[in-house]
Short mmCIF file of C-alpha atoms in Angstrom, two decimals:
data_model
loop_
_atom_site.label_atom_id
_atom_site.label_comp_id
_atom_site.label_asym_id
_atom_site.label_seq_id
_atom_site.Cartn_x
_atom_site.Cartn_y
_atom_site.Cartn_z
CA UNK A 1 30.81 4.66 10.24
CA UNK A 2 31.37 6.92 13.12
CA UNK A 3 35.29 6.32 13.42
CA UNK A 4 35.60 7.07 9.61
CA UNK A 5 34.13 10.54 10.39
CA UNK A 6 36.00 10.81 13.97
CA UNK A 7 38.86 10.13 11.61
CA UNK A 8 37.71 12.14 8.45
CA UNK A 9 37.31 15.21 11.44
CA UNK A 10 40.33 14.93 12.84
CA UNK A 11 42.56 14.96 9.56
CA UNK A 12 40.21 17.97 8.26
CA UNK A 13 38.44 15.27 5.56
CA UNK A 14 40.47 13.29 3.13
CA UNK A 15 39.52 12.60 -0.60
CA UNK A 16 40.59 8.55 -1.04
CA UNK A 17 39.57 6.12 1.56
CA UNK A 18 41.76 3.29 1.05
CA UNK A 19 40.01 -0.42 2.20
CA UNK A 20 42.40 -3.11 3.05
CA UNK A 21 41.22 -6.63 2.03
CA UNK A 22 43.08 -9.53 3.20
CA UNK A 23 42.56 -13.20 1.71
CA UNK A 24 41.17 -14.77 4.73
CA UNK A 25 37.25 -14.38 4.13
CA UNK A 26 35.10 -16.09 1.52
CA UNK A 27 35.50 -14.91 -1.86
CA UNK A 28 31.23 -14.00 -1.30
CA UNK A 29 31.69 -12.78 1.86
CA UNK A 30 34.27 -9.92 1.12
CA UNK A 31 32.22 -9.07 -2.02
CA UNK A 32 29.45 -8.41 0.63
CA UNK A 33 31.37 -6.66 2.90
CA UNK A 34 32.47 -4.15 0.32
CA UNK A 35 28.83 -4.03 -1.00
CA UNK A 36 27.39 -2.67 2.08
CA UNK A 37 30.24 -0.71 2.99
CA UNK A 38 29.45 0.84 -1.04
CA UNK A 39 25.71 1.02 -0.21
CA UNK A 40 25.58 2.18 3.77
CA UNK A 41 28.62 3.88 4.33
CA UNK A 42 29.64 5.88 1.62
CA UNK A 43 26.54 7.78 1.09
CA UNK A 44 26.72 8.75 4.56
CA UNK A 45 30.07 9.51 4.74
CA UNK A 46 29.25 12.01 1.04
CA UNK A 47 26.35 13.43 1.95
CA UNK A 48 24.24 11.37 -0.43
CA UNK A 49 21.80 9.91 2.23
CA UNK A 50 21.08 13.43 3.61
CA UNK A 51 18.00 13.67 1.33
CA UNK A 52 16.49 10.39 2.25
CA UNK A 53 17.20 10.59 5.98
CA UNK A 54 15.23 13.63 5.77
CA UNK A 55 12.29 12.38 4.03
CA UNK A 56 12.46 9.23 6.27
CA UNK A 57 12.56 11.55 9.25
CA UNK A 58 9.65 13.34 8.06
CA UNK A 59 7.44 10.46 7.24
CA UNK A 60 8.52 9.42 10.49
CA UNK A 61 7.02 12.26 11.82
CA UNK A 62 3.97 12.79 9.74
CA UNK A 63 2.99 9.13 9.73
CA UNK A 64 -0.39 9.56 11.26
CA UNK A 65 -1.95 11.72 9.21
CA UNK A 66 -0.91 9.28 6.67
CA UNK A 67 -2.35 6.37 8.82
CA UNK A 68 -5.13 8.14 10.08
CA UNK A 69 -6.46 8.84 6.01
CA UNK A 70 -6.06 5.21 5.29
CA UNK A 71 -7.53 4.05 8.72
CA UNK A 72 -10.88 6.19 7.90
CA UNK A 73 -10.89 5.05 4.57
CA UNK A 74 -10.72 1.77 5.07
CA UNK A 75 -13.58 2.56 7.36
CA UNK A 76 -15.51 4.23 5.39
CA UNK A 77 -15.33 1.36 2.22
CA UNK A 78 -16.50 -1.08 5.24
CA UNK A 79 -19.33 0.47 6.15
CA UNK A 80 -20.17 0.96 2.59
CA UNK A 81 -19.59 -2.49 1.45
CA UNK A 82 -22.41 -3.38 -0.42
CA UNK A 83 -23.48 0.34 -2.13
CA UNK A 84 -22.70 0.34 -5.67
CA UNK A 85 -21.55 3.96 -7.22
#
């Protein structure tokens, strides 16, 4: 991924990314290949993962409060196992 934008920075961008594929893998394992390069690379390489890498980021961030809340309420149901509401 980072030589395809090394590349993509030194030619000022390009619109087409051409992918070679020779006949010397599995049939299954160049389908795979092309899969992930589809589903990791591309989005990075458009933009389209900017959104979730930020929300990742901030959960990343953030997770405590998140852990915290269920920590205490998980607590909290223990040590009122047994009440009825």
């Amino acid at each position: 991924m980072e030589r395809i934008a090394e590349l993509a920075a030194k030619t000022g961008g390009f619109g087409t990314f051409l992918v070679l594929q020779l006949d010397i893998a599995e049939p299954a394992a160049a389908l795979r290949g092309l899969e992930i390069f589809a589903e990791r690379v591309v989005p990075r390489l458009t933009g389209a993962a900017e959104a979730r890498r930020a929300s990742l980021d901030w959960a990343a961030r953030n997770s405590e409060r998140f852990v915290g809340t269920l920590r205490r309420a998980t607590q909290e149901a223990i040590a009122r196992k047994g009440e009825v509401r």
